PDB file of C-alpha atoms in Angstrom:
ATOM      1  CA  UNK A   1     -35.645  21.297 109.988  1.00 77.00           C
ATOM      2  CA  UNK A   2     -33.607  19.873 112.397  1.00 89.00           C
ATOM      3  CA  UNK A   3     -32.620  21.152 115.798  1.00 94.00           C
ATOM      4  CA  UNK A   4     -29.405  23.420 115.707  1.00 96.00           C
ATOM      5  CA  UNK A   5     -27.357  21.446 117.060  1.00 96.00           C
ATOM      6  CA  UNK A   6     -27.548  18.844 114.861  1.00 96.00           C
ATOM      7  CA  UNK A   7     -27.640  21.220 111.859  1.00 98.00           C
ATOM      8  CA  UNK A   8     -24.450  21.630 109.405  1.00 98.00           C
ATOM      9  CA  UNK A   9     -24.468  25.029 108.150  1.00 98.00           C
ATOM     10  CA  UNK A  10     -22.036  26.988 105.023  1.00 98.00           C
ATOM     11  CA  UNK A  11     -22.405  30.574 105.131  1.00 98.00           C
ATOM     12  CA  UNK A  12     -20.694  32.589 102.324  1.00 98.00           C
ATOM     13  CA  UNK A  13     -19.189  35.662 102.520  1.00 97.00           C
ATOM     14  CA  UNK A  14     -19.265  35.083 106.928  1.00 97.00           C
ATOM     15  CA  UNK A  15     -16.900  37.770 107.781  1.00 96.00           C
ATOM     16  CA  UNK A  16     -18.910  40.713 108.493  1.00 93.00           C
ATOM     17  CA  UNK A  17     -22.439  42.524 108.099  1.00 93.00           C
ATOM     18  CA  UNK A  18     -25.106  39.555 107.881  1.00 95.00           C
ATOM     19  CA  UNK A  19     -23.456  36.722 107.627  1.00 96.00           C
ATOM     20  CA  UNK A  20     -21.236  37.443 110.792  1.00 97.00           C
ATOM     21  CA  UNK A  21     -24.445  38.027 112.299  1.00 97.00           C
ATOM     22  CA  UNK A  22     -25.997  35.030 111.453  1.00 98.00           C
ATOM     23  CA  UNK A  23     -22.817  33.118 112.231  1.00 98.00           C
ATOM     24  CA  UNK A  24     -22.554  34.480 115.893  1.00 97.00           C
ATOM     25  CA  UNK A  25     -26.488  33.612 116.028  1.00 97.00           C
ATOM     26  CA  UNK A  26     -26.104  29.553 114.926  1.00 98.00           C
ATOM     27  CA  UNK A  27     -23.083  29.733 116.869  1.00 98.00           C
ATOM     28  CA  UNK A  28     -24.426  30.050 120.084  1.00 97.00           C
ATOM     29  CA  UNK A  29     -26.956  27.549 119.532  1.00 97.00           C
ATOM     30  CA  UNK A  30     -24.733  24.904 118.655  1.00 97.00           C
ATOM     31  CA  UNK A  31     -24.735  24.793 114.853  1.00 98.00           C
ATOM     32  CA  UNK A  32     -21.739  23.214 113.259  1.00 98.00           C
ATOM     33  CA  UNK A  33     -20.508  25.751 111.276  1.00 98.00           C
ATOM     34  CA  UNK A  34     -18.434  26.403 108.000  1.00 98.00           C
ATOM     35  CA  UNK A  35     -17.269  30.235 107.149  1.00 98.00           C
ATOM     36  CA  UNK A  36     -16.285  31.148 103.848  1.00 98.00           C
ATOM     37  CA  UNK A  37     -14.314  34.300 102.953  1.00 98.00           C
ATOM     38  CA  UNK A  38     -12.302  35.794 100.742  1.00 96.00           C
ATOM     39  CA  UNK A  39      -9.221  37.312 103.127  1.00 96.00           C
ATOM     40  CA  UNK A  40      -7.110  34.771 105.183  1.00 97.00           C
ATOM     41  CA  UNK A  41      -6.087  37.096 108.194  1.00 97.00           C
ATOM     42  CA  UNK A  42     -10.201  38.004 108.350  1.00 97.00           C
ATOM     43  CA  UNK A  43     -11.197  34.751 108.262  1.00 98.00           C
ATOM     44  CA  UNK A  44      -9.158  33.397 110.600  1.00 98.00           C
ATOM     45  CA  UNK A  45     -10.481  36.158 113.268  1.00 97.00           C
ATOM     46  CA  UNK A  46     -13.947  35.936 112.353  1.00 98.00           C
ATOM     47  CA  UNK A  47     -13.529  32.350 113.705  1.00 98.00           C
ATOM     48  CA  UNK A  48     -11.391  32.848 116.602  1.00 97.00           C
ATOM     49  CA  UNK A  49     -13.952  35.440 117.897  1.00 97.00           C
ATOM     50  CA  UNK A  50     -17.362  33.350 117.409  1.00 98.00           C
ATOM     51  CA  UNK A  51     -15.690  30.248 118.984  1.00 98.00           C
ATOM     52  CA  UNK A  52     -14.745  32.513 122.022  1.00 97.00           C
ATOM     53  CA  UNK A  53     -17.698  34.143 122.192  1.00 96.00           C
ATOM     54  CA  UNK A  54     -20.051  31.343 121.910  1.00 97.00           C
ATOM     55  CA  UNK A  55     -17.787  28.269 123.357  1.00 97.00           C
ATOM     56  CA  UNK A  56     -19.025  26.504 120.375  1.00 98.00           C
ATOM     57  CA  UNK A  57     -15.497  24.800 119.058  1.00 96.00           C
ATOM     58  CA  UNK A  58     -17.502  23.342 115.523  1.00 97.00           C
ATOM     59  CA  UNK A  59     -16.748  26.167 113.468  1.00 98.00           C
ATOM     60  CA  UNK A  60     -14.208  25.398 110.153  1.00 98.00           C
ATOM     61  CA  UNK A  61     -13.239  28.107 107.817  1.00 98.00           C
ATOM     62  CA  UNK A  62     -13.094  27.722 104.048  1.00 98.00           C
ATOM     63  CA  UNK A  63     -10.670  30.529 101.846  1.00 98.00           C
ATOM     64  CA  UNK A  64     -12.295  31.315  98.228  1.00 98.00           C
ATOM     65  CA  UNK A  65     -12.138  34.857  95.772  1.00 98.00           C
ATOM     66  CA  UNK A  66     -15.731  33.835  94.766  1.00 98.00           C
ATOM     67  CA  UNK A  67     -14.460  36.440  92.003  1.00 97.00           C
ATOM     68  CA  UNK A  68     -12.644  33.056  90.343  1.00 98.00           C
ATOM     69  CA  UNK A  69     -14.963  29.924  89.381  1.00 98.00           C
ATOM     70  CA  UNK A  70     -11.826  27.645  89.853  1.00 98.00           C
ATOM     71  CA  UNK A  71     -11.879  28.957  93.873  1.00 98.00           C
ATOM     72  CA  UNK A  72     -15.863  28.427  94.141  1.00 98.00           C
ATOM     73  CA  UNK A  73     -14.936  24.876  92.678  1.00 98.00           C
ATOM     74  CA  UNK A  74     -12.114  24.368  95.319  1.00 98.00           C
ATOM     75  CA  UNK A  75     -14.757  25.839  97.872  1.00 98.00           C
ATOM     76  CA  UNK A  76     -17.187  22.773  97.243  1.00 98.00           C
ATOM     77  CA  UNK A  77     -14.252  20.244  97.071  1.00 98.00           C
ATOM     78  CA  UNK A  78     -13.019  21.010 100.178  1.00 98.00           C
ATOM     79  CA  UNK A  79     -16.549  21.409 101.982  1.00 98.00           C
ATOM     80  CA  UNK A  80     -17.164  18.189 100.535  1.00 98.00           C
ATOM     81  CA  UNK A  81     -13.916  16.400 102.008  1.00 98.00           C
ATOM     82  CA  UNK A  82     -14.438  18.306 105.673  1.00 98.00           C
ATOM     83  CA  UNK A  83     -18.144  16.748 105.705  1.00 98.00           C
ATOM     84  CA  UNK A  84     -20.393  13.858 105.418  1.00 97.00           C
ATOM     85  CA  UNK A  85     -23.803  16.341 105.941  1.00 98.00           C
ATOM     86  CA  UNK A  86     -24.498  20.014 105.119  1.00 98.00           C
ATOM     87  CA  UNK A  87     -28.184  20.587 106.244  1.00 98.00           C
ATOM     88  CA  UNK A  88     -27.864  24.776 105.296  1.00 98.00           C
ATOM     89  CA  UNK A  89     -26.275  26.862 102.577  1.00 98.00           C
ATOM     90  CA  UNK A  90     -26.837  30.478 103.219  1.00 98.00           C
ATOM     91  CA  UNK A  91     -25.791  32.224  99.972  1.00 98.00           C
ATOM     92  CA  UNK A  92     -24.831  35.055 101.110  1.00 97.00           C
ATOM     93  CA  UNK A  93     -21.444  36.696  99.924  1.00 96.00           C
ATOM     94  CA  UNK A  94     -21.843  39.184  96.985  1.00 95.00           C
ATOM     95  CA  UNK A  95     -20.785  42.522  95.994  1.00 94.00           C
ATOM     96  CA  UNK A  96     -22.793  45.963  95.813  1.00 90.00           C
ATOM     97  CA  UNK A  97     -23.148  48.338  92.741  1.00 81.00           C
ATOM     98  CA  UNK A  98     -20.097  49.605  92.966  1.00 78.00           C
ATOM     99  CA  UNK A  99     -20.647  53.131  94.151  1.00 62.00           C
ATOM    100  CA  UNK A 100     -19.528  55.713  94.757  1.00 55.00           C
ATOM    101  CA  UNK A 101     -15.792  54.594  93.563  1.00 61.00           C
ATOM    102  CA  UNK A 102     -15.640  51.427  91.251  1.00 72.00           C
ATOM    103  CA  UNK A 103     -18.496  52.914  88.726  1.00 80.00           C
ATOM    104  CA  UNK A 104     -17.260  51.556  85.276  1.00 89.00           C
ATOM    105  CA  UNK A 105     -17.723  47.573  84.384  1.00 94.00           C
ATOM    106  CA  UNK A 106     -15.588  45.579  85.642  1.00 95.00           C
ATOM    107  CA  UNK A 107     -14.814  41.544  85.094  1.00 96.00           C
ATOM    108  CA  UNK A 108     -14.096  38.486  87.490  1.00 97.00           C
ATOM    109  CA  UNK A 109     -11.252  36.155  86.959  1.00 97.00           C
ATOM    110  CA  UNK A 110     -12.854  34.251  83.862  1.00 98.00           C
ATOM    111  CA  UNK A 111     -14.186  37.625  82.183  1.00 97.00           C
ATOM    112  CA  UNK A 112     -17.830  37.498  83.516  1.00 98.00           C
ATOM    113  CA  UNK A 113     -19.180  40.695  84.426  1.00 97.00           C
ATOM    114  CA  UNK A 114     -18.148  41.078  87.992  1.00 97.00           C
ATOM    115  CA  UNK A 115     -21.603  41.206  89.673  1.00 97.00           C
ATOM    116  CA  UNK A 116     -22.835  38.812  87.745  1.00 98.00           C
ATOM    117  CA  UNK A 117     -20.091  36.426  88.541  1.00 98.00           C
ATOM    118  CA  UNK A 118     -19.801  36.974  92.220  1.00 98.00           C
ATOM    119  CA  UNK A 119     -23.158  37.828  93.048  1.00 98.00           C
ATOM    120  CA  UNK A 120     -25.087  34.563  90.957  1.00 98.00           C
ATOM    121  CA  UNK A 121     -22.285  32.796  88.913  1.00 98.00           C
ATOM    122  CA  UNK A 122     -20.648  31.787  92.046  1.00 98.00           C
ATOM    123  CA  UNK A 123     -23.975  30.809  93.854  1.00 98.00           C
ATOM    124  CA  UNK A 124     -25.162  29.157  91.251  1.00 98.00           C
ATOM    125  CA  UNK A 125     -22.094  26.584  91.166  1.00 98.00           C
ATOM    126  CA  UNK A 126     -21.234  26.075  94.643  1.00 98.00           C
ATOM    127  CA  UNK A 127     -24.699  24.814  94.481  1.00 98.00           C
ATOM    128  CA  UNK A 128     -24.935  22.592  92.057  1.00 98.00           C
ATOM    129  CA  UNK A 129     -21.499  21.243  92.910  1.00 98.00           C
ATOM    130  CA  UNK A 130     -22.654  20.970  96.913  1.00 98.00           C
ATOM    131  CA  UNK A 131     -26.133  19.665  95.551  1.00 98.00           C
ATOM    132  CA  UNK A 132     -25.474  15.755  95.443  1.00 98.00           C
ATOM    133  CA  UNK A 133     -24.092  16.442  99.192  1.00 98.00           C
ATOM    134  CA  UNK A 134     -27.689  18.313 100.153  1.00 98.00           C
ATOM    135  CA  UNK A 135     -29.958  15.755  98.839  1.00 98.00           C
ATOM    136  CA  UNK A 136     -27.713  12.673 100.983  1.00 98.00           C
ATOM    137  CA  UNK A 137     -28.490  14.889 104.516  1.00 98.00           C
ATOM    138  CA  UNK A 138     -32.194  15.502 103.367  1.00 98.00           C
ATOM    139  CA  UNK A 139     -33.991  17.293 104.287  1.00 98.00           C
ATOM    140  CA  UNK A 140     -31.909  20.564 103.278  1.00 98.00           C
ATOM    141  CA  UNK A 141     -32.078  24.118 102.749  1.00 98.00           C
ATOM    142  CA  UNK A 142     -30.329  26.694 100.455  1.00 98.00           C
ATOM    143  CA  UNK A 143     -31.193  30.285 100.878  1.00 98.00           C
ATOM    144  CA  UNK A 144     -30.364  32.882  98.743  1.00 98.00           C
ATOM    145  CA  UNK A 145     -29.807  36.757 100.319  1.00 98.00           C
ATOM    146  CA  UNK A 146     -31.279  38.669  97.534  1.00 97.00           C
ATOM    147  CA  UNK A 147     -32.454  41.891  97.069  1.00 96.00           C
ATOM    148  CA  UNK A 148     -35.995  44.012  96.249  1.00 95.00           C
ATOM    149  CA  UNK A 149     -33.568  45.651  93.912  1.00 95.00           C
ATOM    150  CA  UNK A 150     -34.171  43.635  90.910  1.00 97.00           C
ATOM    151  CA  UNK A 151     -33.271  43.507  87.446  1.00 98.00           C
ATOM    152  CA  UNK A 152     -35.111  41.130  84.193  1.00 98.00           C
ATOM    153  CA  UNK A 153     -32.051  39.845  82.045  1.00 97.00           C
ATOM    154  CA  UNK A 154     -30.877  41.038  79.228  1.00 96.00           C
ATOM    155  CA  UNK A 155     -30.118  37.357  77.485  1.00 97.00           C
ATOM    156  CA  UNK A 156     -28.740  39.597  74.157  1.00 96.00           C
ATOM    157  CA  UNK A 157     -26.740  41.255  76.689  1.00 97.00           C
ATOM    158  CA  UNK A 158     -26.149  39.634  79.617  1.00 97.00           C
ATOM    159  CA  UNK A 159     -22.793  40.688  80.713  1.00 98.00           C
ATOM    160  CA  UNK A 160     -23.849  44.291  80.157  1.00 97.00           C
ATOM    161  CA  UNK A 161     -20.865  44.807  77.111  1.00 96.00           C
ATOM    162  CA  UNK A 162     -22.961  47.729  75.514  1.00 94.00           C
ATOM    163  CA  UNK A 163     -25.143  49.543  78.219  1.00 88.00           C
ATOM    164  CA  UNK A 164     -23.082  49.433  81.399  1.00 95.00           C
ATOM    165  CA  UNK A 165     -24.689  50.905  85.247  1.00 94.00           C
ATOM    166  CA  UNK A 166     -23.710  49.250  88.699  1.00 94.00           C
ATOM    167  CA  UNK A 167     -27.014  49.015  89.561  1.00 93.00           C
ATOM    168  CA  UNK A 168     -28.181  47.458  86.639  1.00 96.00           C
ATOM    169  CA  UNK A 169     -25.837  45.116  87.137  1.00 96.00           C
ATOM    170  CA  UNK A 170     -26.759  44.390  90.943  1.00 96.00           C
ATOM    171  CA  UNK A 171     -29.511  44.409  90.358  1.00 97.00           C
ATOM    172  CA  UNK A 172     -29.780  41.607  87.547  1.00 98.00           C
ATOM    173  CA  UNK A 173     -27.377  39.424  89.304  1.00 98.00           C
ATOM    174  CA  UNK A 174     -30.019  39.259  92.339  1.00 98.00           C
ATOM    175  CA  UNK A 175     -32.916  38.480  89.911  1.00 98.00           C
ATOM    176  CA  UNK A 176     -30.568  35.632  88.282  1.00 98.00           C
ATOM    177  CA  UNK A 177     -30.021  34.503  92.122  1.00 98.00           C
ATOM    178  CA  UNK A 178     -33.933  34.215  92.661  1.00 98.00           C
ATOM    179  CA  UNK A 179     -35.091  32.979  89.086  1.00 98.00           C
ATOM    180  CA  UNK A 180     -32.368  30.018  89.576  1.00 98.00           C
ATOM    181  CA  UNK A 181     -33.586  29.128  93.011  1.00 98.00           C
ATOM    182  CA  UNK A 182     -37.219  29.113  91.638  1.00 98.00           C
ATOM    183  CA  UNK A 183     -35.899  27.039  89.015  1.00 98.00           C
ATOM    184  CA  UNK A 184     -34.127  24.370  90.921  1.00 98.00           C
ATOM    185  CA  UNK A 185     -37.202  24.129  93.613  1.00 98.00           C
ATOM    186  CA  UNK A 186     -39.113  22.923  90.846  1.00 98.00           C
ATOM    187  CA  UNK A 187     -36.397  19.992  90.026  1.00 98.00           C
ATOM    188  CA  UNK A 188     -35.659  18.933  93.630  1.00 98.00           C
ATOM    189  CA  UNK A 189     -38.126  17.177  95.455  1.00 98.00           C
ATOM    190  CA  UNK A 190     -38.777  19.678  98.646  1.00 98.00           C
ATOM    191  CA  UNK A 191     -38.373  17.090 101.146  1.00 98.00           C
ATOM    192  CA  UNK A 192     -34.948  17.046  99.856  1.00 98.00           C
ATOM    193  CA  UNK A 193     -34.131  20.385  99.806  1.00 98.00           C
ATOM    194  CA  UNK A 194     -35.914  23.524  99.776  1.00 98.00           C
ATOM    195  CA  UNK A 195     -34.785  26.553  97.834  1.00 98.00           C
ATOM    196  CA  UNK A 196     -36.008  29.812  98.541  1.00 98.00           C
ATOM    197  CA  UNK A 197     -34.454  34.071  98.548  1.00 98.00           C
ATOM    198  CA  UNK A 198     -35.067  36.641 100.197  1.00 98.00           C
ATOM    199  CA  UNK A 199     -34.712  40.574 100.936  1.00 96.00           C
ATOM    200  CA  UNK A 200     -33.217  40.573 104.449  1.00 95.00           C
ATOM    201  CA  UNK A 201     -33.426  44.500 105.174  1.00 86.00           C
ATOM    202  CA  UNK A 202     -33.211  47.618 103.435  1.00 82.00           C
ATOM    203  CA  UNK A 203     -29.694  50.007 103.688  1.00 69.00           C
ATOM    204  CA  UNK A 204     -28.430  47.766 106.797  1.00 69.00           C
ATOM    205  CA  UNK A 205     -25.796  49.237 108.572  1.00 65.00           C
ATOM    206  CA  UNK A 206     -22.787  46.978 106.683  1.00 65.00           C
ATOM    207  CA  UNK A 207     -19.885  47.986 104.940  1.00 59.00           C
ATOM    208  CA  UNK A 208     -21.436  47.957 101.358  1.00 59.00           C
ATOM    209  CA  UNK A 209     -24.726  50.005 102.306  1.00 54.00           C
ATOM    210  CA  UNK A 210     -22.262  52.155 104.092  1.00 52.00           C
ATOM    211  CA  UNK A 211     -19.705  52.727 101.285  1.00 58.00           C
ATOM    212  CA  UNK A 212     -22.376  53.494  98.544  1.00 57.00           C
ATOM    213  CA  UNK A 213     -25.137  55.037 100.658  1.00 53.00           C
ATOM    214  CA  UNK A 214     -23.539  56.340 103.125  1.00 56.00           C
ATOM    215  CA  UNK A 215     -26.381  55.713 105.941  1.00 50.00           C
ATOM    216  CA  UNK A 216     -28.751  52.522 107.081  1.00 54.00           C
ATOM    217  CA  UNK A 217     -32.227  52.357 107.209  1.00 73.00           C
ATOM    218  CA  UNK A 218     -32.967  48.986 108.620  1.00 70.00           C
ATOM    219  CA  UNK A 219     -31.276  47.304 111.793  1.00 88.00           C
ATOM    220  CA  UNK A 220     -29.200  44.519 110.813  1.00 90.00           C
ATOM    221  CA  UNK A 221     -30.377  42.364 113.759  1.00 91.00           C
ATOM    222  CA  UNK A 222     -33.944  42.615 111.139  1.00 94.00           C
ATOM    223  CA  UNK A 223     -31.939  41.165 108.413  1.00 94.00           C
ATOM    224  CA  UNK A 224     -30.604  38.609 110.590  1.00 95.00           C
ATOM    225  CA  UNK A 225     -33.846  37.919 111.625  1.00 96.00           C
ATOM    226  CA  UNK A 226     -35.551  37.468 108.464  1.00 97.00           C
ATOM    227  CA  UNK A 227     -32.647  35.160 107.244  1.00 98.00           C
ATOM    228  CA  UNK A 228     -32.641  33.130 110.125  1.00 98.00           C
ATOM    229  CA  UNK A 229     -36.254  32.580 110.004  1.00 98.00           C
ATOM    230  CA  UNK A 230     -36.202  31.319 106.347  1.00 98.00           C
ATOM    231  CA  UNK A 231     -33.018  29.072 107.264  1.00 98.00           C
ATOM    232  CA  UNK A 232     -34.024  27.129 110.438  1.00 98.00           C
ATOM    233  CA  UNK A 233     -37.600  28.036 110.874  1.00 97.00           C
ATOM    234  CA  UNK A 234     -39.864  24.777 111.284  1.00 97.00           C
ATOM    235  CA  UNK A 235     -43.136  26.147 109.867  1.00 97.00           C
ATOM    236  CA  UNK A 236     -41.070  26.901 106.523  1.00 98.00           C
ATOM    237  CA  UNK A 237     -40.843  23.198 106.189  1.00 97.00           C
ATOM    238  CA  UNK A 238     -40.991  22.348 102.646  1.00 97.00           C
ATOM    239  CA  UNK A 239     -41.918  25.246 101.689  1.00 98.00           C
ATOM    240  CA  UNK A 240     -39.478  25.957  98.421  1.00 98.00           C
ATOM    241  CA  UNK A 241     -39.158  28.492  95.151  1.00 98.00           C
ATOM    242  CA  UNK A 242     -40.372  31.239  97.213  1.00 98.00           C
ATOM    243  CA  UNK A 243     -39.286  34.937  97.395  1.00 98.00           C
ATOM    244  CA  UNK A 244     -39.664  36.394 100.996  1.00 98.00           C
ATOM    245  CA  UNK A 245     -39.679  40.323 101.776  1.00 96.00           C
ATOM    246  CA  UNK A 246     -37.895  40.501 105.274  1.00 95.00           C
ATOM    247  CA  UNK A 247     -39.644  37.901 106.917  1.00 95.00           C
ATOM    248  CA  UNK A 248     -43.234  38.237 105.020  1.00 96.00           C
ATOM    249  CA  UNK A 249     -43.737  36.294 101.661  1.00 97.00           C
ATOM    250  CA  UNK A 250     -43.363  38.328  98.440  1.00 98.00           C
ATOM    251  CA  UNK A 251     -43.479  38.321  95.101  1.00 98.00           C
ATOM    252  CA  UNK A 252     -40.370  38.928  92.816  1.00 98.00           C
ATOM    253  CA  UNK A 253     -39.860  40.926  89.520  1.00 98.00           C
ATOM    254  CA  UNK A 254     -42.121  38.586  86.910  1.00 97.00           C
ATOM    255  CA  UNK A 255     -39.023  37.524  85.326  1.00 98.00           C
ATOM    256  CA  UNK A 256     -38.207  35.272  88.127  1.00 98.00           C
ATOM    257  CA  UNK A 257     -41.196  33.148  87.375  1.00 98.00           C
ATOM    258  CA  UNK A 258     -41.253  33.046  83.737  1.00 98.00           C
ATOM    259  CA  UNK A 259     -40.193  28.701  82.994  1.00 98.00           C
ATOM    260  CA  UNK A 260     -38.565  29.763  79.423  1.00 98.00           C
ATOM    261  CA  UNK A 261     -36.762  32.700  81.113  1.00 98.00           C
ATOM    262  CA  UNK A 262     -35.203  30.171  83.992  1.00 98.00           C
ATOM    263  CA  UNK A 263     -34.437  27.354  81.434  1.00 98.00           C
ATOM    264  CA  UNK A 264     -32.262  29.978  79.419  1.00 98.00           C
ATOM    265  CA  UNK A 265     -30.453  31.160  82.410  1.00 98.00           C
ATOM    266  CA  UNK A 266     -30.240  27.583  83.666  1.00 98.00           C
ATOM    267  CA  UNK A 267     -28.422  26.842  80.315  1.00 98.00           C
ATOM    268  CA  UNK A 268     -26.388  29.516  80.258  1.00 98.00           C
ATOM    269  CA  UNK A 269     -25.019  29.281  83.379  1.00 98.00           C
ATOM    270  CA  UNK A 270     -24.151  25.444  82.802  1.00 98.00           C
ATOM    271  CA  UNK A 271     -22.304  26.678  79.716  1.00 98.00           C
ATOM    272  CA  UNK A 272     -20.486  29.352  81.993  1.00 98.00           C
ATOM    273  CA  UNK A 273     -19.489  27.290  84.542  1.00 98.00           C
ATOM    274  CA  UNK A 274     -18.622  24.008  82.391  1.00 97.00           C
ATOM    275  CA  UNK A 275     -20.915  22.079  84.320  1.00 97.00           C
ATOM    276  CA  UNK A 276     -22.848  18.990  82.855  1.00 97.00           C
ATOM    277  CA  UNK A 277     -26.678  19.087  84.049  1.00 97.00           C
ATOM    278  CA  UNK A 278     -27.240  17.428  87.126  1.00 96.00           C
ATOM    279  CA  UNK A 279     -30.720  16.662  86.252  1.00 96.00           C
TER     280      UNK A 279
END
């Protein structure tokens, strides 16, 4: 990896909890930084306080409801026209179970399951739209913020229309998020760009883990941490398709390594999106 200074960097969902945190942290080391997120007057703050408080002045915002696939597809167009290089995706905006208020299934925009649509759909095209920019500012890095709270899919049932729970649904969408980025470290040379998710901390102290569990276990300077590490870190150098447990290397629900399993949701989420194949 490059030093962070010279390092172009997206972070979704950069308006609080981790990927504030991490923003503040690439910040002040010179990153050039874009900020996604999904409210204007948030957004625009969010900036205005990490440019103050760092002096860094490279910092661009980017407005998207990652709830709406024609948004995430404005979202790459316009990171796209703002940048010759992006060195770092951090994938990191999502949504929790749903507890203790907004229990009962709910859909995105285009009548995906909601977690499922904001917590992989969304991912999983910014990517591939942003992908023919990664591989031009080689070598690259996309890093997923998963979970250990992991799900195999239901591929008779993926949008959970018969046998609806939050968690279920988190918890599938985060297991779509790693068996993806398994899959697409295995079609992109790793000198390109690396692909890799992880489990930043358990219960951190940010508005979802505080909403639906109502305490924090782990600090979130250890999630930021962990993430950092697997974005900028040089001894994860081509390292790719990997599943890391805070910072230590782990192994994820067997689904996530299964080739027919990844093709299937590789297919199906070409077919969701209306995206032709990039490979």
């Amino acid at each position: 990896m490059r030093p962070i200074d010279q390092t172009t960097v997206l972070i979704t969902g950069a308006t609080d909890g981790l990927g504030r945190g991490v923003a503040e942290r690439l910040a002040a080391e010179e990153a050039d930084l874009h900020l996604h997120g999904r409210d204007p007057e948030r957004l625009a703050s969010t900036a205005d306080a990490i440019r103050g408080e760092s002096g860094n002045e490279r910092v661009q915002t980017h407005l998207a409801d990652l709830a709406s696939l024609q948004e995430v597809r404005g979202l790459a167009d316009e990171v796209e026209a703002s940048t010759d290089q992006l060195h770092l995706l951090i994938s990191n905006a999502g949504i929790g179970s749903g507890r203790p208020d907004k229990t009962t299934r709910q859909e995105s925009r285009d009548g995906h399951e909601l977690r499922f649509a904001v917590n992989y759909l969304a991912g999983f095209l910014l990517t591939v739209r942003l992908l023919p920019l990664l591989r031009r500012s080689a070598p690259a890095r996309v890093v997923n913020v998963a979970s250990l709270g992991q799900a195999p899919i239901d591929f008779d049932d993926v949008m959970l229309e018969r046998d609806y729970e939050g968690s279920l649904a988190y918890s599938q969408s985060k297991l779509a998020q790693i068996s993806s980025a398994n899959f697409l470290a295995e079609q992109v040379p790793a000198e390109e760009v690396t692909f890799n998710s992880l489990h930043p901390a358990t219960f951190m102290p940010t508005k979802i883990v505080l909403e639906q569990a109502g305490h924090s276990m782990d600090s979130l300077e250890e999630g930021i941490e962990a993430t950092l590490r697997l974005a900028t870190s040089p001894e994860l150098d081509g390292v790719s398709g990997r599943f890391f447990d805070r910072q230590e290397e782990s192994a994820a629900q067997g689904q996530a390594y299964d080739e027919d399993a990844q093709r299937r949701l590789w297919e199906l989420s070409l077919q969701l999106t209306g995206e032709p194949d990039p490979f």
